[in-house]
Short mmCIF file of C-alpha atoms and ligand atoms in Angstrom, two decimals:
data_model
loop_
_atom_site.label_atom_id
_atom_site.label_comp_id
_atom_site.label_asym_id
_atom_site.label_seq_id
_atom_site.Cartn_x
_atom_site.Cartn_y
_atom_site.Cartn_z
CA UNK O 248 0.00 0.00 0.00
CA UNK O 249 1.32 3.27 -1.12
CA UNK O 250 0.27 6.16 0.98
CA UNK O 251 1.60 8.83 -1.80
CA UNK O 252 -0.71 7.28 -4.33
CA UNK O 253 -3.98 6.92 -2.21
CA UNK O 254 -4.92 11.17 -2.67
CA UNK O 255 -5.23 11.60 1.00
CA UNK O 256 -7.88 14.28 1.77
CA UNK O 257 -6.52 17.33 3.93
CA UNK O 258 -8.13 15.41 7.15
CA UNK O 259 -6.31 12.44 6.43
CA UNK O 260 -3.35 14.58 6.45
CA UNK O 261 -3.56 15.85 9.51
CA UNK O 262 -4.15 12.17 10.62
CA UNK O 263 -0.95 11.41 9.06
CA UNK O 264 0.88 13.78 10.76
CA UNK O 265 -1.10 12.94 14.22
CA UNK O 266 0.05 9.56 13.78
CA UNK O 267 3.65 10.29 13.06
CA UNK O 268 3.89 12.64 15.63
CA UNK O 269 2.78 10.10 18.25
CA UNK O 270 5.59 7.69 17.27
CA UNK O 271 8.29 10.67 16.94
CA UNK O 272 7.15 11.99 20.60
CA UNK O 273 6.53 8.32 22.52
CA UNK O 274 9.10 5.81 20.94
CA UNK O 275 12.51 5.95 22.86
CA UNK O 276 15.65 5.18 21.23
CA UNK O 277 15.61 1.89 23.59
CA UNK O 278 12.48 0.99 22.47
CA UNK O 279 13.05 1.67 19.16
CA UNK O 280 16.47 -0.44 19.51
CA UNK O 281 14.53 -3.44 20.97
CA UNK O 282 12.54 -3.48 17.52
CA UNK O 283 15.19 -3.12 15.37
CA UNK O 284 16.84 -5.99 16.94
CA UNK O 285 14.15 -8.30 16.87
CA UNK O 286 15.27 -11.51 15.51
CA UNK O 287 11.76 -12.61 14.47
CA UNK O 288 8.74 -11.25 15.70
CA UNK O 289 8.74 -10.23 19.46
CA UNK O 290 10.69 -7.34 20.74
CA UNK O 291 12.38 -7.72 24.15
CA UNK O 292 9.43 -8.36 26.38
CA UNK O 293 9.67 -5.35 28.82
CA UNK O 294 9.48 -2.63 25.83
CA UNK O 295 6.95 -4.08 24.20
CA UNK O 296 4.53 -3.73 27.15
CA UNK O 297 5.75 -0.62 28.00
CA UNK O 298 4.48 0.04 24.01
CA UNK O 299 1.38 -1.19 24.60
CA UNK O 300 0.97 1.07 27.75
CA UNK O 301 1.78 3.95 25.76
CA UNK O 302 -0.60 3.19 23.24
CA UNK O 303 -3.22 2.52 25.20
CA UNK O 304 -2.67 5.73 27.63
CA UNK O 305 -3.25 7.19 24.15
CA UNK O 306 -6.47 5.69 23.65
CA UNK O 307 -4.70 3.60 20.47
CA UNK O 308 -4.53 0.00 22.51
CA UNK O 309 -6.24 -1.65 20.23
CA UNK O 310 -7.18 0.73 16.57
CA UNK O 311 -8.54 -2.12 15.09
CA UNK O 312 -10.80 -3.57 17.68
CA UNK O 313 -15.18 -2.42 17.11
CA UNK O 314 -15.32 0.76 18.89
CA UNK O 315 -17.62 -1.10 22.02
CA UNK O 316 -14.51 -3.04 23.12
CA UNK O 317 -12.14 -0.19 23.36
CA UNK O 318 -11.09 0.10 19.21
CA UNK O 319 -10.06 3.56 17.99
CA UNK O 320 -13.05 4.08 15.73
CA UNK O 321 -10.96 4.94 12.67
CA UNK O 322 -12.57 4.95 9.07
CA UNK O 323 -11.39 2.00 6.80
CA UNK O 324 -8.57 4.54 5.22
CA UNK O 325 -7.31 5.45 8.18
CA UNK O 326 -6.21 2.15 9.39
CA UNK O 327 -4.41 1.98 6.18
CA UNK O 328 -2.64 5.18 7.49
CA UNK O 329 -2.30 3.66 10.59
CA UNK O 330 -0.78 0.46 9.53
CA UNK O 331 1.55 2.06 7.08
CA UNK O 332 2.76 4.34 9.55
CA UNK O 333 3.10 1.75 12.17
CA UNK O 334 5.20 0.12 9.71
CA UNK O 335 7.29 2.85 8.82
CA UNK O 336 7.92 3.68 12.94
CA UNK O 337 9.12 0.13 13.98
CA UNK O 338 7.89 -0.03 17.35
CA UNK O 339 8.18 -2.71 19.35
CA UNK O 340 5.55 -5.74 18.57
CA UNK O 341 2.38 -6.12 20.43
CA UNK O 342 1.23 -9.12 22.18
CA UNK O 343 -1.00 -10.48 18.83
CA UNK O 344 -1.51 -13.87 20.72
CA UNK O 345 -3.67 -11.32 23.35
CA UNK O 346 -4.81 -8.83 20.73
CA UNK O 347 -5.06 -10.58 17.53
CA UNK O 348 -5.63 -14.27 18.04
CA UNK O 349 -7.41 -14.90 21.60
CA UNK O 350 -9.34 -11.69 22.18
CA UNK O 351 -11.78 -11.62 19.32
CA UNK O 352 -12.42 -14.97 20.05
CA UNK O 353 -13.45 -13.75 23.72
CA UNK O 354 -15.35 -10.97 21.84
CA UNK O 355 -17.68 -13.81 19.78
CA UNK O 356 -17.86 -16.45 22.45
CA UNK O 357 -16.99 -15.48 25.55
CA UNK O 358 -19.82 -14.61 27.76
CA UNK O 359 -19.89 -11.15 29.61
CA UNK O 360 -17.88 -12.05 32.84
CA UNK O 361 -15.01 -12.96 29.91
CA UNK O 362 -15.22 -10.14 28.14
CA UNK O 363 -15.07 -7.98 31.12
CA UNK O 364 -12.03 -9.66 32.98
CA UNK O 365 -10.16 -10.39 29.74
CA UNK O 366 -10.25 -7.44 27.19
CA UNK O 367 -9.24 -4.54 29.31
CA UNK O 368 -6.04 -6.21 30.57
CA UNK O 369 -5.17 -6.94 26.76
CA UNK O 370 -5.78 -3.54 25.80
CA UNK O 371 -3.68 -1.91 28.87
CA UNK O 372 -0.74 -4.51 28.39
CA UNK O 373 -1.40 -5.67 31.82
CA UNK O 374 -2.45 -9.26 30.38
CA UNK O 375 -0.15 -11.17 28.12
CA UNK O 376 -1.49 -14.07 26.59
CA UNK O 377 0.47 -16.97 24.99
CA UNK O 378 -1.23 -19.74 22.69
CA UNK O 379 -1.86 -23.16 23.37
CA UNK O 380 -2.67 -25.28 20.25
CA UNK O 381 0.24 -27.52 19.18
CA UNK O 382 2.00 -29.98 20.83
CA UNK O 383 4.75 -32.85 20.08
CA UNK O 384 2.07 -34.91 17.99
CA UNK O 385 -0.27 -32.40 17.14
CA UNK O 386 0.88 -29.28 14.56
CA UNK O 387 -0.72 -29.51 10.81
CA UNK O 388 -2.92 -32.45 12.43
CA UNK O 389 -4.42 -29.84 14.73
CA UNK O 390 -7.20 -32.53 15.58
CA UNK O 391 -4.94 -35.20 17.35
CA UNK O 392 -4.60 -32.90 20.42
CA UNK O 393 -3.87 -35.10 23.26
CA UNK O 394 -3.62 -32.87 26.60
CA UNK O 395 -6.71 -33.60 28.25
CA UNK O 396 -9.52 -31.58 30.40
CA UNK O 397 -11.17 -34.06 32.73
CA UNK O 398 -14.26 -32.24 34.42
CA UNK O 399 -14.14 -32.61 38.26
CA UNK O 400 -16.69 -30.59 40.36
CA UNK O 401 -16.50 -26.71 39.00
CA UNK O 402 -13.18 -27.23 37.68
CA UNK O 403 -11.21 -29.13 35.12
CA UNK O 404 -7.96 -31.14 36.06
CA UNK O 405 -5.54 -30.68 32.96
CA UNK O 406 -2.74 -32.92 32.16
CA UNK O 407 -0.20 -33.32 29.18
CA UNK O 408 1.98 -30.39 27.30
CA UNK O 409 1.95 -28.13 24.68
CA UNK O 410 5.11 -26.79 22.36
CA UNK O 411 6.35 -24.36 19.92
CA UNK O 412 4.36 -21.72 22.24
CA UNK O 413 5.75 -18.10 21.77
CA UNK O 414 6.02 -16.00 25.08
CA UNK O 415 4.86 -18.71 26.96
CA UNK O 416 7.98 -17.42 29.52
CA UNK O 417 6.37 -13.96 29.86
CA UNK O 418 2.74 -14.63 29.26
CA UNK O 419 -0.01 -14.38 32.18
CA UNK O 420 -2.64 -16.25 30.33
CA UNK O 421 -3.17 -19.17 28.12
CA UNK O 422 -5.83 -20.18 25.27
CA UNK O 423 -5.81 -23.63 25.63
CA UNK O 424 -7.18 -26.16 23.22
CA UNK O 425 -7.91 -29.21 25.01
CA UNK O 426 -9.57 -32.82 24.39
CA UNK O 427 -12.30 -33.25 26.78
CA UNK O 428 -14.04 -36.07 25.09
CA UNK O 429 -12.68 -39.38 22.72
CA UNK O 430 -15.13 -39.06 19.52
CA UNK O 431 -14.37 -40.92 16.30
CA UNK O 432 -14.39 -37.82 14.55
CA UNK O 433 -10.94 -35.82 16.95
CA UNK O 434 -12.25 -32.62 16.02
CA UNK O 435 -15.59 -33.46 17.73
CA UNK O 436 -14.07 -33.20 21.59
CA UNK O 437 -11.96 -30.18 21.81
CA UNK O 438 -12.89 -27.57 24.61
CA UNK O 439 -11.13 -23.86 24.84
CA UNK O 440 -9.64 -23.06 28.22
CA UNK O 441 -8.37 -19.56 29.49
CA UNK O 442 -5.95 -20.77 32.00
CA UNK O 443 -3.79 -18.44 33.87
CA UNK O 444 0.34 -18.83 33.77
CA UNK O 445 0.93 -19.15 37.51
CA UNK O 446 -1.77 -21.99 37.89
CA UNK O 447 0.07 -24.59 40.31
CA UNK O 448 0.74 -27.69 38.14
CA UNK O 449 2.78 -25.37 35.37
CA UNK O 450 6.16 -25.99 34.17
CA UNK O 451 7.81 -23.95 30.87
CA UNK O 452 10.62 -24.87 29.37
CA UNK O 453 12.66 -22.70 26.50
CA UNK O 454 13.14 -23.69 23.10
CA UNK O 455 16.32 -21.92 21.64
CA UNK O 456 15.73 -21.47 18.13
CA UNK O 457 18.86 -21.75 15.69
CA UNK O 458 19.78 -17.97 16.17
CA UNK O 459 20.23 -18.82 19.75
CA UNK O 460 17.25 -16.95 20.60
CA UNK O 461 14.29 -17.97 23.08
CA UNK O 462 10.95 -16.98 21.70
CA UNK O 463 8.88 -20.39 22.32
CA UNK O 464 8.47 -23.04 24.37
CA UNK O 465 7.46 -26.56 25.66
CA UNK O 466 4.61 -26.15 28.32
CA UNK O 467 3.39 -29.06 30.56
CA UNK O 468 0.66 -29.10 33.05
CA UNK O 469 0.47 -32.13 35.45
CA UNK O 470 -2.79 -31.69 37.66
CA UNK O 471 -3.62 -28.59 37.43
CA UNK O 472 -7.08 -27.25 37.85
CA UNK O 473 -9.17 -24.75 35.85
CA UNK O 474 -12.36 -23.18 36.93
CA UNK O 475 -15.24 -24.31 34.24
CA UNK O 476 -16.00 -20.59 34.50
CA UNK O 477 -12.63 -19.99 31.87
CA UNK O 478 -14.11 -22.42 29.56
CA UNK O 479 -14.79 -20.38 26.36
CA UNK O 480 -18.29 -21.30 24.47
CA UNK O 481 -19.49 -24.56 25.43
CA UNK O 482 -17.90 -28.12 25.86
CA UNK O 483 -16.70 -30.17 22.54
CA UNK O 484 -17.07 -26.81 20.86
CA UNK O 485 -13.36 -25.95 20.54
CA UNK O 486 -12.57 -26.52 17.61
CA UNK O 487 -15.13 -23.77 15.67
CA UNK O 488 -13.51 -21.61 18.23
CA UNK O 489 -9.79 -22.42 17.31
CA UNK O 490 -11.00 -22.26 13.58
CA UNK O 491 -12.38 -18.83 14.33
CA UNK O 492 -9.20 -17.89 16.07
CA UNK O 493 -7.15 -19.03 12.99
CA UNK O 494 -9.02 -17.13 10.40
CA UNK O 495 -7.29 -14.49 12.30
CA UNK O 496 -3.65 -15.50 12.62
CA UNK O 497 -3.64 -16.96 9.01
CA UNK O 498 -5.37 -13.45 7.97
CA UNK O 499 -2.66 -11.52 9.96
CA UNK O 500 -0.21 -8.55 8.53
CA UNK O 501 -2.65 -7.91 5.29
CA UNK O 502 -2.23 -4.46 5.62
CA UNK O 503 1.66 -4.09 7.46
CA UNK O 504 2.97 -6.68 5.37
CA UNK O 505 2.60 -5.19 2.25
CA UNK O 506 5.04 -2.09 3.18
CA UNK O 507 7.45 -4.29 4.42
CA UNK O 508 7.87 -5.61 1.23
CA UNK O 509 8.37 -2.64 -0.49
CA UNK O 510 10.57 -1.25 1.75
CA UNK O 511 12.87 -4.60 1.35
CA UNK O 512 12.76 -4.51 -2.67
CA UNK O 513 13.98 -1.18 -2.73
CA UNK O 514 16.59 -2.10 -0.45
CA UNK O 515 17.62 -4.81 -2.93
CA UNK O 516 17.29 -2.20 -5.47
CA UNK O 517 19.61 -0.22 -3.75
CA UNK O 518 22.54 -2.84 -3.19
CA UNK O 519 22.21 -3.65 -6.88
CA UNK O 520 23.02 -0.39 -7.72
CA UNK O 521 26.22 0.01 -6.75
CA UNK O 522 29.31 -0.27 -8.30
CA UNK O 523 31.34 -3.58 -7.48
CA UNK O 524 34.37 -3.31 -9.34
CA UNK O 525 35.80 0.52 -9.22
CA UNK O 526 35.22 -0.22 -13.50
CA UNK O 527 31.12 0.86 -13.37
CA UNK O 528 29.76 -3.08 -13.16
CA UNK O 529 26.59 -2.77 -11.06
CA UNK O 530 24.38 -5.77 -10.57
CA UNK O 531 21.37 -4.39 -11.76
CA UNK O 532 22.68 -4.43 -15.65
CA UNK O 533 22.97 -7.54 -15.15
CA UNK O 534 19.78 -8.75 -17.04
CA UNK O 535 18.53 -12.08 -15.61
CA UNK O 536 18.85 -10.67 -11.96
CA UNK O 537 17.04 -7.14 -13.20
CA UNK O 538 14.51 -9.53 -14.62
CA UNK O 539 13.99 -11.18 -11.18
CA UNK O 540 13.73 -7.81 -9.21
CA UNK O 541 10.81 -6.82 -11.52
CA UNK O 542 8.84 -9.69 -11.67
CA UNK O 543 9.02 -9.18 -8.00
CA UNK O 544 8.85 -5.40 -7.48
CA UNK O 545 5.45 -6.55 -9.61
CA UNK O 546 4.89 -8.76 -7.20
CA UNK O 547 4.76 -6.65 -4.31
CA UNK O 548 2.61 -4.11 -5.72
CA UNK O 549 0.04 -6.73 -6.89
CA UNK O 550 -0.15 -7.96 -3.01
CA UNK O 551 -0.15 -4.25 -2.08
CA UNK O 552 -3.34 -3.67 -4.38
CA UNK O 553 -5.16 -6.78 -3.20
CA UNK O 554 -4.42 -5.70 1.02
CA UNK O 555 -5.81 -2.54 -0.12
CA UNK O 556 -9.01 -3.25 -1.47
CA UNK O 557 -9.22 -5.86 1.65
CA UNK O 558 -8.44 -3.70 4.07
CA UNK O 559 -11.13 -1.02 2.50
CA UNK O 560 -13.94 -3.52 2.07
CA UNK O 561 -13.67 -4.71 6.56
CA UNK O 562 -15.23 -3.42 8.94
CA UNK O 563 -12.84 -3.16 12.09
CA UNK O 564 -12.79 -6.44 13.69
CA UNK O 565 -14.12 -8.17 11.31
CA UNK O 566 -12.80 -11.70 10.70
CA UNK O 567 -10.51 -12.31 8.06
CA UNK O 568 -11.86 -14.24 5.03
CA UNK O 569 -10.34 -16.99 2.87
CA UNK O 570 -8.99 -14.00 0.84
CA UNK O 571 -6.89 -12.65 3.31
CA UNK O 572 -5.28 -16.21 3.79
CA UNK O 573 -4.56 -16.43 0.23
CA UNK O 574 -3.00 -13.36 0.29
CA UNK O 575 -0.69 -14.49 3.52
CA UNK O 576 0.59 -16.94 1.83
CA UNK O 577 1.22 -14.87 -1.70
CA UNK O 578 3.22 -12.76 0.81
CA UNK O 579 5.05 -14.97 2.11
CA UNK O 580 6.02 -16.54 -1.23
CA UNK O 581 7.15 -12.93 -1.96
CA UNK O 582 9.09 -12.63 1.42
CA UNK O 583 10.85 -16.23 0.55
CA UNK O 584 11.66 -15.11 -2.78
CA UNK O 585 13.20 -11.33 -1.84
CA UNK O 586 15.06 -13.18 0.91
CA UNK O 587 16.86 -15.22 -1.98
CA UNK O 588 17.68 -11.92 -4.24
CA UNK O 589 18.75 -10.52 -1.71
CA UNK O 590 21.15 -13.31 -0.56
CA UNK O 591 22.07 -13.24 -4.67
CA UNK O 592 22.57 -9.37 -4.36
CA UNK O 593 24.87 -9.34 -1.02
CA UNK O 594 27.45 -12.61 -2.34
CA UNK O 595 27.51 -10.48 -6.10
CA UNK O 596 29.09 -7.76 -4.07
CA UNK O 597 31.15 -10.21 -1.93
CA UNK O 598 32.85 -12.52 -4.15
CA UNK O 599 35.89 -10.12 -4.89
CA UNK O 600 36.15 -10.02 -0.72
CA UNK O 601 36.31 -13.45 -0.92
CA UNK O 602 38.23 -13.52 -3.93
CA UNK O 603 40.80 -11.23 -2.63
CA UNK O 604 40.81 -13.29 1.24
CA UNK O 605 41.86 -16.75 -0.88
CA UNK O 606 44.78 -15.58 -2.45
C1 FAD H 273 8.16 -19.63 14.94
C2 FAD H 273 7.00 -20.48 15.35
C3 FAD H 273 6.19 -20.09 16.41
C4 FAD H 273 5.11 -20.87 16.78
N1 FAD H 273 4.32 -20.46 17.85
C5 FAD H 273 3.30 -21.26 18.23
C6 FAD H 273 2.49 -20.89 19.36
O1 FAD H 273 2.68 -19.85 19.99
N2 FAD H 273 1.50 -21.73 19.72
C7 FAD H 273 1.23 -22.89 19.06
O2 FAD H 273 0.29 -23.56 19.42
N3 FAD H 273 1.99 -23.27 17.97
C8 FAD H 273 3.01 -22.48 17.56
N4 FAD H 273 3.78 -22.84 16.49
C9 FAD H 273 3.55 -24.15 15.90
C10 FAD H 273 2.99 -24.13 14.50
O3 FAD H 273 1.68 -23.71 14.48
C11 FAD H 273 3.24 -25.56 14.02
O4 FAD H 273 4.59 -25.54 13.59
C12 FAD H 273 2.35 -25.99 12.96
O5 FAD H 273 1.11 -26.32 13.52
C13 FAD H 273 2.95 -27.17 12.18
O6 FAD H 273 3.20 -28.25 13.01
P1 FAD H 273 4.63 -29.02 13.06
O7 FAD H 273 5.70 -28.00 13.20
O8 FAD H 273 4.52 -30.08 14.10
O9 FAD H 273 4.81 -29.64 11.62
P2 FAD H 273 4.20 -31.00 11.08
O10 FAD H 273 2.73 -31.02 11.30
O11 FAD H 273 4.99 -32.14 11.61
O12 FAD H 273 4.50 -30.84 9.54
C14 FAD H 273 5.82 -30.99 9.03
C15 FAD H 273 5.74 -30.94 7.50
O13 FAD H 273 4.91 -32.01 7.00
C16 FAD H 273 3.85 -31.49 6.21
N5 FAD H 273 2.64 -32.28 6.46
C17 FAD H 273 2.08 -32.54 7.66
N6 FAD H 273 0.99 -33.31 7.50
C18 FAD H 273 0.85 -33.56 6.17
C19 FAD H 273 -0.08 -34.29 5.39
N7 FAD H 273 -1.10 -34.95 5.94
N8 FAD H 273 0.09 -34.31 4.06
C20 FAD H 273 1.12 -33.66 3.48
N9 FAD H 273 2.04 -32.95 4.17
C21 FAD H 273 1.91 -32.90 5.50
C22 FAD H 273 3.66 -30.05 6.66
O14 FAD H 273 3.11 -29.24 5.62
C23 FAD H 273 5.10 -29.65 6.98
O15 FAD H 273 5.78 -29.24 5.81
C24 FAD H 273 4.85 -22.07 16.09
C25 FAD H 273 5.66 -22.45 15.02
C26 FAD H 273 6.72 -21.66 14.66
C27 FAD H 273 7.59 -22.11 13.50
#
């Protein structure tokens, strides 16, 4: 999406400038250091809820939430111009496991108890929710979830483990996805629990990714008891929920993503311009990788097109349709593919270091 080319009206403008003004005034250069070196897609916990304070002190918790739930009321356009300039500051990520993933489901099926302990807490940064769906035998085969909920008076005693879970090590809360009933068909007896972290019976354990980073987790639970009042819609009904919930994460970034990737082909752009050799070679005369950036830089503003017209056509809140998961995936195609050209870009201008190291 291309702010320049969407004729912003003298309001939107000034809506601009409001926005950028926020992030010039609020984002300190440690915050703004914790997103920059964000290995994937969580800042350093600690600025990113101090983020999420700030926004929310500023009424901006939550833009894209419906208005009744604490959402910023902006017109389709100006979450655009929200996004975009989101994208352009960098701040440090959100909590999207709170914000994105498990509060809308508490918005559709959660009764009002729920929505009244749960939503302000995401919105003030004062809850932090991680996301309990896969475990060791249970990841594309969502439906062979194992950890069980066994009802026992007003509460449920869970047992078994869950992995891959991002900020479980941080997060106060859990959307759980448990079995609570053996049916031929496994998607039949799921139930959703909202358990809280420091629940006796919890153990987390990192997971150090290959960068040598800890962003997820394995997380068991022997015993440990959850109040049927945190079940979320009714028994054996989990798995509409998690689908729900899904639509969401799998509909994520429509309208950030898209500036990203323009912002990362001009980059490439960039490096191919220069000169390698002292002589005038640049990369980008050479024809088959010029070729490849175009088709791309095509690319990109295809995407950018579609996540416009999708963005336009929402209400705020609304769930994500099949649409916006096709067009994760396109941009993630796109995000493989500039990743590559721009490996093919960097070791053009490093083969004469190289060279020159060998001899
Ligand atoms: C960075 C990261 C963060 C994550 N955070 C969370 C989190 O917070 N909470 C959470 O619950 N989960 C999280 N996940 C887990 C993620 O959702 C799972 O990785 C996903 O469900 C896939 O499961 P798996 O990794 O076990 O792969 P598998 O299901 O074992 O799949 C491995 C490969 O086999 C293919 N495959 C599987 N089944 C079939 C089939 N029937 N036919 C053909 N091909 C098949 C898959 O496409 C894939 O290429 C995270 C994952 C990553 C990478």
């Amino acid at each position: 999406m291309n702010l320049d080319a969407m004729d912003l009206t003298t309001d939107e403008i000034a809506f601009r400038d409001k926005v950028r003004r926020f992030y010039e005034d609020n984002l300190t250069p440690e915050m703004r250091r914790a997103a920059y070196v964000t290995c994937w897609a969580f800042s350093e916990f600690e600025y990113a809820r101090q983020w999420q304070k700030i926004l929310h002190a500023h009424g901006w918790g939550a833009p894209n939430w419906p208005v009744e739930h604490g959402g910023a009321g902006f017109t389709a356009r100006e979450r655009i111009i929200w996004e975009i300039e989101t994208a352009r500051a960098h701040p440090p990520g959100i909590n999207r496991m709170g914000q994105n993933f498990a509060a809308p489901c508490i918005m559709r099926f959660g009764d009002d108890a729920q929505k009244k302990q749960f939503l302000p807490p995401i919105l003030s940064g004062d809850h932090w929710w991680a996301q309990g769906f896969s475990e060791p035998g249970a990841g594309s085969d969502l439906s062979a979830i194992k950890l069980s909920a066994r009802a026992d008076g007003d509460d449920y005693i869970v047992n078994g483990s869950k992995t891959w879970t991002t900020s479980a090590h941080f997060a106060t809360h859990i959307f759980l996805l448990a079995r609570t009933a053996i049916e031929e068909d496994k998607r039949k007896g799921l139930t959703v629990l909202l358990v809280d972290m420091d629940s006796p019976g919890i153990l987390v354990r990192p997971i150090i990714n290959i960068a040598g980073e800890h962003d997820f987790n394995e997380v068991f639970f022997t015993d440990v008891r959850v109040p049927r009042a945190r079940r979320l819609g009714d028994e054996n009904d989990g798995w509409r929920i998690a689908m729900h919930l899904l639509t969401f994460e799998h509909g994520a970034g429509t309208a950030r993503i898209g500036f990203e990737l323009r912002r990362r082909a001009a980059s490439i752009r960039a490096i191919a311009h220069a000169e390698s050799d002292g002589h005038g070679a640049r990369l980008i005369d050479d024809p088959d990788f010029s070729r490849k950036l175009g088709l791309l830089e095509i690319s990109v503003e295809a995407a950018n097109a579609v996540a416009e017209a999708l963005v336009l056509g929402a209400a705020a809140g609304a769930a994500p349709g099949p649409e916006h998961t096709l067009l994760n995936i396109r941009n993630r195609e796109i995000d493989q593919a500039l990743t590559e050209l721009a490996v093919e870009a960097i070791g053009y201008y490093a083969r004469p270091i190289s060279a020159r190291r060998a001899k």
